[in-house]
Coordinates of C-alpha atoms in Angstrom, one line a residue:
M17 CA 59.4 164.5 135.7
S18 CA 57.0 164.8 132.9
A19 CA 55.5 168.1 131.7
E20 CA 52.1 169.0 133.0
T21 CA 49.3 169.5 130.5
M22 CA 48.8 173.1 129.1
S23 CA 45.1 173.2 129.9
G24 CA 45.7 176.0 132.4
P25 CA 46.9 176.5 135.8
A26 CA 45.2 175.0 138.9
K27 CA 44.3 177.4 141.6
G28 CA 47.1 178.6 143.8
E29 CA 49.7 177.8 141.1
L30 CA 52.0 179.8 139.0
V31 CA 50.9 180.6 135.5
R32 CA 52.5 179.5 132.1
A33 CA 52.6 183.0 130.6
I34 CA 56.0 183.7 129.1
D35 CA 58.5 182.1 126.7
W36 CA 62.3 182.3 127.0
R37 CA 62.4 185.9 125.8
G38 CA 60.2 186.9 128.9
A39 CA 62.7 185.2 131.3
F40 CA 65.6 186.8 129.3
W41 CA 64.4 190.2 129.9
V42 CA 63.4 189.5 133.5
A43 CA 67.1 188.3 134.0
S44 CA 68.4 191.2 132.0
G45 CA 68.9 193.0 135.2
V46 CA 71.8 190.7 136.3
P47 CA 74.5 192.8 134.3
A48 CA 73.7 195.6 136.6
L49 CA 75.2 193.6 139.3
V50 CA 78.4 194.8 138.1
L51 CA 77.6 198.1 139.9
F52 CA 77.4 196.4 143.2
S53 CA 81.1 195.5 143.5
I54 CA 83.0 196.9 140.6
G55 CA 84.5 199.6 143.0
G56 CA 85.0 197.1 145.9
I57 CA 86.9 194.6 143.7
A58 CA 89.1 197.3 142.0
G59 CA 89.9 198.7 145.5
T60 CA 90.7 195.4 146.9
V61 CA 92.6 193.8 144.1
G62 CA 94.0 196.7 142.1
I63 CA 95.1 196.4 138.4
P64 CA 94.2 192.6 138.0
A65 CA 90.6 193.6 138.7
F66 CA 89.5 193.5 135.0
A67 CA 90.9 190.0 134.6
I68 CA 89.0 188.8 137.7
W69 CA 85.6 189.8 136.1
A70 CA 86.6 188.1 132.8
V71 CA 87.8 184.8 134.3
S72 CA 84.8 184.8 136.7
M73 CA 82.3 185.3 133.9
V74 CA 83.7 182.6 131.7
M75 CA 83.4 180.2 134.8
G76 CA 79.9 181.2 135.2
F77 CA 79.1 180.5 131.6
I78 CA 80.7 177.0 131.8
Q79 CA 78.7 176.2 135.0
S80 CA 75.4 177.3 133.3
F81 CA 75.3 174.3 131.1
T82 CA 74.9 172.0 134.1
Y83 CA 72.1 174.2 135.4
A84 CA 70.4 174.0 132.1
E85 CA 70.5 170.3 131.9
I86 CA 69.1 169.6 135.5
A87 CA 66.4 172.4 135.0
G88 CA 65.1 170.4 131.9
L89 CA 64.3 167.4 134.1
F90 CA 61.7 169.4 136.0
P91 CA 59.4 171.3 133.7
N92 CA 56.8 171.7 136.3
K93 CA 59.1 173.4 139.0
S94 CA 60.1 177.0 139.5
G95 CA 62.7 178.4 141.7
G96 CA 65.8 177.9 139.8
A97 CA 68.8 175.6 139.9
S98 CA 68.7 175.2 143.7
V99 CA 65.4 173.4 143.5
Y100 CA 66.5 171.1 140.7
G101 CA 69.7 170.3 142.5
A102 CA 68.0 169.6 145.7
A103 CA 66.1 166.8 144.0
A104 CA 69.5 165.1 143.3
W105 CA 70.6 165.2 147.0
L106 CA 67.3 164.3 148.5
K107 CA 67.9 160.5 148.7
Y108 CA 71.3 161.1 150.2
G109 CA 70.1 163.1 153.1
K110 CA 66.9 165.0 153.9
F111 CA 68.8 167.9 155.4
I112 CA 71.3 168.2 152.7
A113 CA 68.6 168.9 149.9
P114 CA 66.9 172.0 151.5
L115 CA 70.4 173.4 152.1
S116 CA 70.6 174.1 148.5
V117 CA 67.3 176.0 148.3
W118 CA 67.9 177.9 151.5
C119 CA 71.5 179.1 150.4
N120 CA 70.3 180.2 147.0
W121 CA 67.5 182.2 148.6
F122 CA 69.7 184.0 151.2
A123 CA 72.3 184.6 148.4
W124 CA 69.7 186.3 146.1
T125 CA 67.5 188.1 148.5
P126 CA 70.0 190.7 149.8
V127 CA 70.1 192.1 146.1
L128 CA 66.9 193.9 147.2
S129 CA 68.4 195.7 150.2
L130 CA 71.9 196.3 148.8
G131 CA 70.5 197.5 145.4
S132 CA 68.1 199.8 147.2
A133 CA 70.8 201.2 149.4
I134 CA 72.9 202.2 146.4
A135 CA 70.0 203.6 144.5
A136 CA 69.0 205.6 147.6
G137 CA 72.4 207.0 147.8
Y138 CA 72.0 208.2 144.2
I139 CA 68.6 209.7 144.9
L140 CA 69.9 211.4 148.1
G141 CA 72.6 212.9 146.1
I142 CA 70.1 214.5 143.8
M143 CA 67.9 215.7 146.6
E144 CA 71.0 217.1 148.5
P145 CA 74.2 217.5 146.3
A146 CA 77.6 217.7 147.9
P147 CA 78.4 221.3 148.8
A148 CA 81.1 223.2 146.7
A149 CA 84.3 224.3 148.2
E150 CA 83.2 227.9 148.3
A151 CA 80.1 226.9 150.5
I152 CA 82.3 224.8 152.8
A153 CA 84.7 227.8 153.3
A154 CA 81.8 230.1 154.1
K155 CA 80.4 227.8 156.7
I156 CA 83.8 227.5 158.4
A157 CA 84.0 231.3 158.3
E158 CA 80.5 231.6 159.8
A159 CA 81.3 229.3 162.6
A160 CA 84.7 231.1 163.2
A161 CA 82.8 234.4 163.6
T162 CA 80.8 232.8 166.5
G163 CA 83.9 231.4 168.1
T164 CA 83.4 227.8 166.9
V165 CA 86.1 225.8 165.3
L166 CA 84.8 223.8 162.3
D167 CA 86.9 221.7 160.0
D168 CA 85.9 220.6 156.3
A169 CA 84.2 217.4 157.4
G170 CA 82.1 219.3 160.1
A171 CA 81.1 222.1 157.6
T172 CA 80.2 219.5 155.0
A173 CA 78.0 217.6 157.6
A174 CA 76.3 220.9 158.6
L175 CA 75.5 221.7 155.0
M176 CA 74.0 218.2 154.3
P177 CA 71.3 217.7 157.0
L178 CA 69.5 215.1 155.0
H179 CA 72.6 212.8 154.7
N180 CA 73.1 213.1 158.5
W181 CA 69.5 212.7 159.7
G182 CA 68.5 209.4 161.3
F183 CA 68.9 207.3 164.5
T184 CA 70.6 204.0 165.2
F185 CA 70.1 200.8 167.4
D186 CA 73.4 199.0 168.5
L187 CA 72.6 195.4 168.7
H188 CA 76.3 194.5 169.5
F189 CA 76.6 192.1 166.5
F190 CA 75.4 194.8 164.0
I191 CA 73.9 198.2 164.0
L192 CA 70.4 199.1 162.7
S193 CA 70.3 202.5 161.0
F194 CA 67.1 204.3 160.2
N195 CA 68.1 207.3 157.9
W196 CA 67.1 208.7 154.6
T197 CA 69.1 205.8 152.9
F198 CA 66.7 203.4 154.7
V199 CA 63.5 205.5 153.9
I200 CA 64.2 205.8 150.2
G201 CA 65.5 202.2 149.8
A202 CA 62.1 201.1 151.4
V203 CA 60.0 202.9 149.0
L204 CA 62.1 201.5 146.0
M205 CA 61.5 197.9 147.4
L206 CA 57.7 198.6 147.6
I207 CA 57.7 199.8 144.1
A208 CA 59.4 196.5 142.9
F209 CA 56.7 194.7 145.1
A210 CA 53.9 196.4 143.3
I211 CA 55.3 195.5 139.9
Q212 CA 55.9 191.9 140.9
H213 CA 52.2 191.7 142.3
R214 CA 50.9 191.8 138.7
G215 CA 52.4 188.3 138.0
I216 CA 55.4 187.2 135.8
L217 CA 53.8 188.5 132.6
G218 CA 53.4 191.9 133.8
T219 CA 56.9 191.8 135.4
A220 CA 58.4 190.7 132.1
K221 CA 56.8 193.6 130.1
V222 CA 58.3 196.2 132.6
Q223 CA 61.6 194.5 132.5
T224 CA 61.7 194.4 128.7
V225 CA 61.4 198.2 128.4
V226 CA 63.7 199.0 131.3
G227 CA 66.1 196.2 130.5
L228 CA 66.6 197.4 126.9
I229 CA 67.6 200.8 128.1
I230 CA 70.0 199.5 130.7
V231 CA 71.6 196.9 128.3
L232 CA 72.2 199.6 125.8
T233 CA 73.6 202.0 128.4
L234 CA 76.1 199.4 129.6
L235 CA 77.0 198.6 126.0
I236 CA 77.7 202.2 125.4
V237 CA 79.9 202.4 128.5
G238 CA 81.7 199.3 127.4
V239 CA 82.5 200.4 123.8
V240 CA 82.5 204.3 123.5
P241 CA 85.9 204.8 125.6
F242 CA 87.7 202.7 123.0
F243 CA 86.9 205.3 120.3
N244 CA 86.8 208.7 122.1
G245 CA 90.2 208.6 123.7
N246 CA 89.1 207.9 127.2
F247 CA 90.9 204.4 127.3
Y248 CA 94.6 204.2 128.3
A249 CA 96.4 200.9 128.0
S250 CA 98.9 202.0 130.5
N251 CA 96.3 201.4 133.3
F252 CA 96.7 197.7 133.0
S253 CA 100.2 197.4 134.3
P254 CA 102.0 196.4 136.4
F255 CA 99.8 193.3 136.6
V256 CA 100.2 192.6 140.3
P257 CA 97.8 192.8 143.1
L258 CA 97.8 195.6 145.7
A259 CA 100.1 195.3 148.8
A260 CA 97.0 196.1 150.9
P261 CA 93.3 196.8 150.1
Y262 CA 92.5 200.4 149.1
A263 CA 96.0 201.6 149.1
P264 CA 97.8 202.3 145.7
E265 CA 101.1 200.7 146.4
P266 CA 101.7 197.6 144.2
G267 CA 102.2 194.3 146.0
S268 CA 103.5 191.0 144.6
W269 CA 102.3 187.5 143.8
N270 CA 102.9 186.2 147.4
I271 CA 100.3 184.5 149.8
A272 CA 98.9 187.9 150.8
G273 CA 98.6 188.9 147.1
W274 CA 96.9 185.7 146.1
T275 CA 94.6 186.0 149.0
L276 CA 93.4 189.4 147.6
I277 CA 92.9 187.8 144.2
L278 CA 90.9 184.9 145.5
G279 CA 88.8 187.5 147.5
G280 CA 88.1 189.3 144.2
M281 CA 87.1 186.0 142.6
F282 CA 84.9 185.2 145.5
I283 CA 82.9 188.4 145.5
A284 CA 82.8 188.6 141.7
A285 CA 80.9 185.3 141.6
W286 CA 77.9 186.8 143.4
S287 CA 77.5 189.0 140.3
T288 CA 78.8 187.0 137.3
Y289 CA 77.1 183.7 138.1
G290 CA 73.7 185.4 138.6
F291 CA 72.3 184.9 135.2
E292 CA 71.2 181.4 136.3
T293 CA 68.1 183.2 137.6
A294 CA 66.7 183.0 134.0
I295 CA 65.7 179.3 134.8
C296 CA 63.7 180.3 137.9
Y297 CA 60.7 180.4 135.7
T298 CA 60.5 176.9 134.3
S299 CA 57.0 176.2 135.5
E300 CA 55.9 179.6 133.9
F301 CA 57.3 178.9 130.5
K302 CA 54.8 178.1 127.7
N303 CA 57.2 175.5 126.4
P304 CA 59.6 174.5 129.2
E305 CA 61.4 172.0 127.0
T306 CA 63.0 174.5 124.7
D307 CA 62.5 177.7 126.7
T308 CA 64.7 176.6 129.7
F309 CA 67.9 176.2 127.7
K310 CA 67.4 179.2 125.6
A311 CA 66.7 181.5 128.6
I312 CA 70.0 180.7 130.4
F313 CA 72.1 180.4 127.2
Y314 CA 71.3 183.8 125.8
S315 CA 71.3 185.5 129.2
G316 CA 74.7 184.1 129.6
L317 CA 75.8 185.4 126.3
L318 CA 74.6 188.9 127.2
C319 CA 76.4 188.8 130.5
L320 CA 79.5 187.4 129.0
V321 CA 79.8 190.5 126.8
L322 CA 78.9 193.2 129.5
F323 CA 80.8 191.7 132.5
I324 CA 84.0 191.6 130.4
L325 CA 83.6 194.9 128.5
V326 CA 82.5 197.2 131.2
P327 CA 85.2 196.4 133.8
I328 CA 87.8 196.8 131.1
T329 CA 86.7 200.2 130.0
F330 CA 86.1 201.3 133.5
Q331 CA 89.7 200.6 134.5
G332 CA 91.1 201.8 131.2
Y333 CA 89.6 205.2 132.0
L334 CA 90.0 205.5 135.7
G335 CA 93.4 203.8 136.3
L336 CA 94.5 202.5 139.8
N337 CA 94.1 205.8 141.7
G338 CA 90.7 206.5 140.2
M339 CA 89.4 203.1 141.1
L340 CA 90.6 203.7 144.7
D341 CA 88.5 206.8 145.0
G342 CA 86.0 206.5 148.0
G343 CA 83.0 207.2 145.9
I344 CA 83.9 204.3 143.5
V345 CA 84.5 201.9 146.2
A346 CA 81.2 202.8 147.8
G347 CA 79.5 202.5 144.5
T348 CA 77.9 206.1 144.7
G349 CA 80.6 207.6 142.3
V350 CA 80.1 205.0 139.5
A351 CA 77.6 206.9 137.5
D352 CA 79.7 210.1 137.5
A353 CA 82.7 208.0 136.3
M354 CA 80.6 206.4 133.6
A355 CA 79.4 209.7 132.3
R356 CA 82.9 211.0 132.1
M357 CA 83.9 207.8 130.3
V358 CA 81.7 208.6 127.4
G359 CA 82.7 212.2 127.3
G360 CA 79.6 214.0 128.8
G361 CA 79.3 217.1 130.9
H362 CA 76.9 217.9 133.7
F363 CA 73.8 217.0 131.6
M364 CA 75.3 213.6 130.7
N365 CA 76.1 213.0 134.4
V366 CA 72.5 213.6 135.4
I367 CA 71.4 211.2 132.8
F368 CA 73.7 208.5 134.0
V369 CA 72.6 209.0 137.5
F370 CA 69.0 208.3 136.5
L371 CA 70.1 205.4 134.3
M372 CA 72.1 203.9 137.3
I373 CA 69.0 204.2 139.4
A374 CA 66.8 202.5 136.8
S375 CA 69.5 199.8 136.5
L376 CA 69.3 199.2 140.3
I377 CA 65.6 199.1 140.3
L378 CA 65.8 196.6 137.4
I379 CA 68.0 194.1 139.4
I380 CA 65.8 194.6 142.4
I381 CA 62.8 193.4 140.4
T382 CA 65.0 190.6 139.0
A383 CA 66.0 189.5 142.5
M384 CA 62.5 189.6 144.0
A385 CA 61.2 187.6 141.1
G386 CA 63.8 184.9 141.4
S387 CA 64.2 184.7 145.1
S388 CA 60.5 184.7 145.8
R389 CA 60.0 181.7 143.4
T390 CA 62.8 179.9 145.2
L391 CA 60.8 180.3 148.5
Y392 CA 57.6 179.4 146.7
Q393 CA 59.0 176.2 145.2
G394 CA 60.8 175.2 148.5
S395 CA 57.4 175.5 150.3
V396 CA 55.6 173.5 147.7
D397 CA 58.3 170.8 147.9
G398 CA 58.2 170.6 151.7
W399 CA 61.4 172.3 152.6
L400 CA 60.1 175.6 153.8
P401 CA 57.1 176.9 155.7
K402 CA 53.7 176.4 154.1
F403 CA 52.6 180.0 153.9
L404 CA 55.4 180.8 151.4
S405 CA 53.4 178.9 148.7
H406 CA 50.6 181.3 148.7
V407 CA 49.9 182.7 145.2
N408 CA 47.6 185.7 144.4
H409 CA 45.0 185.8 141.5
N410 CA 47.7 187.1 139.1
G411 CA 49.9 184.0 139.7
A412 CA 52.4 185.9 141.8
P413 CA 53.9 184.2 144.9
T414 CA 52.8 187.0 147.3
G415 CA 53.5 184.8 150.5
A416 CA 57.2 184.6 149.5
M417 CA 57.3 188.2 148.2
W418 CA 56.1 189.6 151.5
T419 CA 58.9 187.5 153.3
D420 CA 61.4 188.9 150.9
L421 CA 60.3 192.4 151.6
G422 CA 60.3 191.9 155.4
V423 CA 63.8 190.3 155.5
N424 CA 65.2 193.0 153.3
L425 CA 63.8 195.9 155.4
V426 CA 66.0 194.5 158.2
L427 CA 69.0 194.1 155.9
L428 CA 68.5 197.6 154.5
S429 CA 68.7 199.0 158.0
I430 CA 72.1 197.2 158.4
A431 CA 73.4 198.2 154.9
A432 CA 72.3 201.8 155.5
T433 CA 75.0 202.1 158.3
D434 CA 78.2 202.3 156.2
A435 CA 80.2 200.5 153.5
T436 CA 81.6 198.0 156.0
A437 CA 78.1 196.8 156.8
Y438 CA 77.3 196.7 153.1
Y439 CA 80.2 194.4 152.2
W440 CA 79.6 192.2 155.2
I441 CA 76.1 191.5 154.0
L442 CA 77.4 190.9 150.5
A443 CA 80.1 188.6 151.7
V444 CA 77.9 186.5 154.0
S445 CA 75.3 186.2 151.3
N446 CA 77.9 185.0 148.8
C447 CA 78.9 182.3 151.2
G448 CA 75.4 181.0 150.7
Y449 CA 75.8 181.3 147.0
I450 CA 79.1 179.3 146.9
I451 CA 77.5 176.6 148.9
F452 CA 74.5 176.5 146.6
N453 CA 76.8 176.5 143.7
F454 CA 78.9 173.5 144.9
L455 CA 75.8 171.4 145.7
N456 CA 74.2 172.0 142.3
L457 CA 77.2 171.7 140.1
N458 CA 77.7 168.2 141.8
A459 CA 73.9 167.5 141.4
G460 CA 74.6 167.4 137.6
W461 CA 76.6 164.1 137.7
I462 CA 74.4 162.7 140.6
H463 CA 71.3 163.2 138.4
R464 CA 73.2 161.5 135.5
I465 CA 73.9 158.4 137.7
D466 CA 70.5 158.2 139.5
A467 CA 68.2 159.4 136.6
G468 CA 70.3 158.5 133.5
H469 CA 67.3 157.0 131.9
V470 CA 65.1 160.2 132.1
R471 CA 64.8 162.1 128.9
R472 CA 66.6 165.5 128.9
P473 CA 65.5 168.2 126.6
F474 CA 69.1 169.5 126.7
K475 CA 72.1 167.4 127.7
A476 CA 75.4 169.1 128.4
P477 CA 78.6 167.7 126.9
T478 CA 80.1 165.3 129.5
I479 CA 83.4 167.3 129.4
I480 CA 81.4 170.4 130.3
L481 CA 79.7 168.6 133.1
A482 CA 83.0 167.5 134.3
A483 CA 84.4 171.0 134.2
G484 CA 81.5 172.2 136.2
T485 CA 82.4 169.7 138.9
I486 CA 85.9 170.8 139.1
L487 CA 84.8 174.4 139.3
A488 CA 82.6 173.6 142.2
F489 CA 85.8 172.8 144.2
V490 CA 87.4 175.9 142.8
N491 CA 84.6 178.0 144.1
A492 CA 84.9 176.4 147.5
M493 CA 88.6 177.5 147.6
F494 CA 87.4 181.1 146.8
M495 CA 85.2 180.9 149.7
G496 CA 87.6 179.6 152.1
A497 CA 90.4 181.9 151.1
G498 CA 88.6 185.0 149.9
A499 CA 85.6 185.6 152.3
K500 CA 87.9 187.0 155.0
V501 CA 89.1 189.7 152.7
W502 CA 85.8 191.5 152.9
N503 CA 85.2 190.9 156.6
P504 CA 86.9 188.8 159.2
T505 CA 83.7 187.1 160.3
A506 CA 82.1 186.7 156.9
L507 CA 83.0 183.0 156.4
W508 CA 81.8 181.8 159.8
S509 CA 78.7 184.2 159.7
G510 CA 77.8 182.6 156.3
I511 CA 78.1 179.1 157.7
V512 CA 75.8 180.0 160.6
V513 CA 73.1 181.6 158.4
A514 CA 73.3 178.4 156.2
A515 CA 72.8 176.2 159.2
L516 CA 69.6 178.0 160.1
I517 CA 67.8 175.8 157.5
I518 CA 68.1 172.9 160.0
P519 CA 65.4 174.1 162.4
V520 CA 63.3 175.6 159.6
F521 CA 63.1 172.3 157.7
W522 CA 62.8 170.2 160.8
Y523 CA 59.7 172.1 161.9
R524 CA 58.2 171.9 158.4
H525 CA 59.0 168.3 157.7
Y526 CA 58.6 166.7 161.2
V527 CA 56.0 168.9 162.9
T528 CA 53.8 170.3 160.0
D529 CA 54.1 167.5 157.6
K530 CA 54.5 164.6 160.2
G531 CA 57.6 163.4 158.5
Q532 CA 56.0 163.0 154.9
F533 CA 56.9 164.9 151.8
P534 CA 54.1 166.5 149.8
A535 CA 52.6 164.3 147.2
R536 CA 53.2 166.8 144.4
M537 CA 57.0 166.8 145.2
L538 CA 57.1 163.0 145.0
E539 CA 55.2 163.0 141.7
D540 CA 57.6 165.5 140.2
L541 CA 60.5 163.1 141.2
G542 CA 58.6 160.1 139.7
L543 CA 58.3 158.5 143.2
K544 CA 55.1 156.5 144.4
D545 CA 56.2 155.4 147.9
A546 CA 56.8 158.2 150.3
G547 CA 58.9 155.9 152.4
H548 CA 61.4 155.1 149.8
L549 CA 63.1 158.0 147.9
G550 CA 64.9 155.9 145.3
E551 CA 68.0 153.8 145.0
R552 CA 71.2 155.5 145.9
K553 CA 73.1 154.5 142.8
A554 CA 75.9 157.0 143.3
G555 CA 76.8 155.1 146.5
M556 CA 79.2 156.9 148.8
L557 CA 80.4 159.4 146.1
P558 CA 78.0 162.3 147.1
Y559 CA 79.3 161.9 150.9
I560 CA 83.0 161.8 149.8
T561 CA 82.2 165.0 147.6
L562 CA 80.8 166.8 150.6
I563 CA 83.8 166.0 152.9
A564 CA 86.2 167.0 150.1
G565 CA 84.3 170.3 149.7
V566 CA 84.5 171.1 153.5
A567 CA 88.2 170.1 153.4
V568 CA 88.9 172.5 150.5
V569 CA 87.2 175.5 152.4
L570 CA 89.0 174.8 155.7
V571 CA 92.5 174.2 154.1
S572 CA 92.3 177.3 151.8
N573 CA 91.2 179.3 154.8
W574 CA 94.2 178.2 156.7
I575 CA 96.8 178.6 153.8
F576 CA 95.6 181.9 152.4
T577 CA 96.0 184.9 154.8
L578 CA 96.5 188.6 154.5

C-alpha cells in the first residue's frame, strides 16, 4: 500500500499528470446529472421533490469521507471507491470483491448513453423545431382537402419527419431503436472518446474550460430567480407526495406516498452521490496523499451547493403543474424552463439549449473518464478481462474506453425508444450503484479492522464512518422500496445484471489466470503469498452485514407498495 516512485510511469500504465484541481474539473460534470432526473423526480414525488435532492446530497457528502479514507490506502490504484472497497472484501470471498467493481461500472457507464440521448433530443429540436399551431392547423386543412382525416398529433408528426424517421427491432425484453436520436447520440459519444484519447491531462484541460461555464450557468439558475421575481414560496406546499406519479392530485403520508418518496431518494442517489468519481484518478495524481482527499472534498462542496440550489429554484418557479409537464419529465424541456427562470426571451432560450448540450457533453466525458478507469483497474487487479488494461501512448485506457463505447451504443439504441426505456436503464443502473455503495461504505470499517496499522493520509472521524455504515442500509432500503416506482422489473433486472460478474470473474480468474491473482494486485495489498489473502480479523461480521443488507432490500420491497 505504499506510493510508487515518481520517476515516471512504466509502459502500459496510467500517467501521474494532474493534481486535485484537475480531478475536480474532470468531476465538475457531476452537477449536470441533476438534468437527468430533475423532471422525473418532480413528476413522481411532487412538492417534496426539492427536499429529496437536499437530503440525498447531504447523505452523499457524509458518505464521501469513507471513500476518501479508503482511497488514501491505495495511492497506486485508479478506478474509484469500488476498487478500494473490493480490496477489503477480497479475503472474505473472491466473488464478493469484484461485485463492487462491476456494479460501480454498470452504474456509471449508462451516463454516456442517457446523457447522449438527452443532448440528442436538444440538438434534434434545433434541427427541427416543434411546429406552430398555425402550421398544424394548415396541415390538417390540407389533409381535409384531399379527404383525409388528420388530428393534431398526426399533423405534428407529418411536419416533423426527422423526429419520426427510423426503424426498430423488437427483442421481446426490450426494443432497439435506430433513429436520429441514436445517430446524434453516437456522434456525441465519439467526440467524448476522441477527447479522452489524449489522456487525463488533455481531458482535464477541456473539462476545466467547459466545466467552469456549466458551473457558472447552474449557479445563475440557482440564484437569479430569488431576485427577479421568478420564485414563489407557495409552490412548496402542501408538503405531501402525489397520490399517483405524473398526476397533480396531492396524496398523503401513507404506504403509497412513502413508496414514491423512497423511489425519489433511490433515483436521486444516482446523481447526488456521483462526485465520488473525483477519486477515480488516484494513480494519476502527482501527490496522491494530499490530492485524493482534496479532490473529493471540494467536488462534494460544489455538488452540495448546486444540487440543493437548482432543484429549489426550479420548483419555486415552475410549481407542481409546471413540473408535471411532459417536456420537463422527459428532460427536453428543462433548458426552456431554466431560460424563463432567469428572465430571458428567445435568445436566452437558445443560449440555454446550447449550455445544456455542453453540460451533457461534460458529464459524458466525466463518465467515460471514470468508468473506463474502473474497468482498467479491475483488469489490472484480475477481476475483469485482460484486454481492458490496454493503455495507449497518452496514458489513456483505450481498451476500457472502446468497451464503454460499444456497450453504450447498445444502451443508446434502447434509450432512444421512449422515456419508459430511458428510466428503466436509469433504475437498473442505479441498483448497481446502491450495491456498490453498500459494499464500499462497509469496506470502511472492514479496512479499519483488517488494516488498522496502515498509515492513512486522511482518516475520517469514527462517528462519520459509523454514519456511513448506517446510510449503507438506508440506501439498501431505497433500492428495495423505490426501484419499482420507476419500472416493475427494475430491481430484479438490476440483480440479474449484477450477477453477470460471476461468469466474467470466473473466466478471468480460473481460466485466464489459473486461479492466481496478478502479482501487482498482491503487492498493492501488501501480500507476498498468493495462497494466503490475509487474516480475517473481522470474523463473521462482513457475512452478517451482507445477510442483513439482503434482508433490508427484500423486506422493504415487500412492505412498500404503490
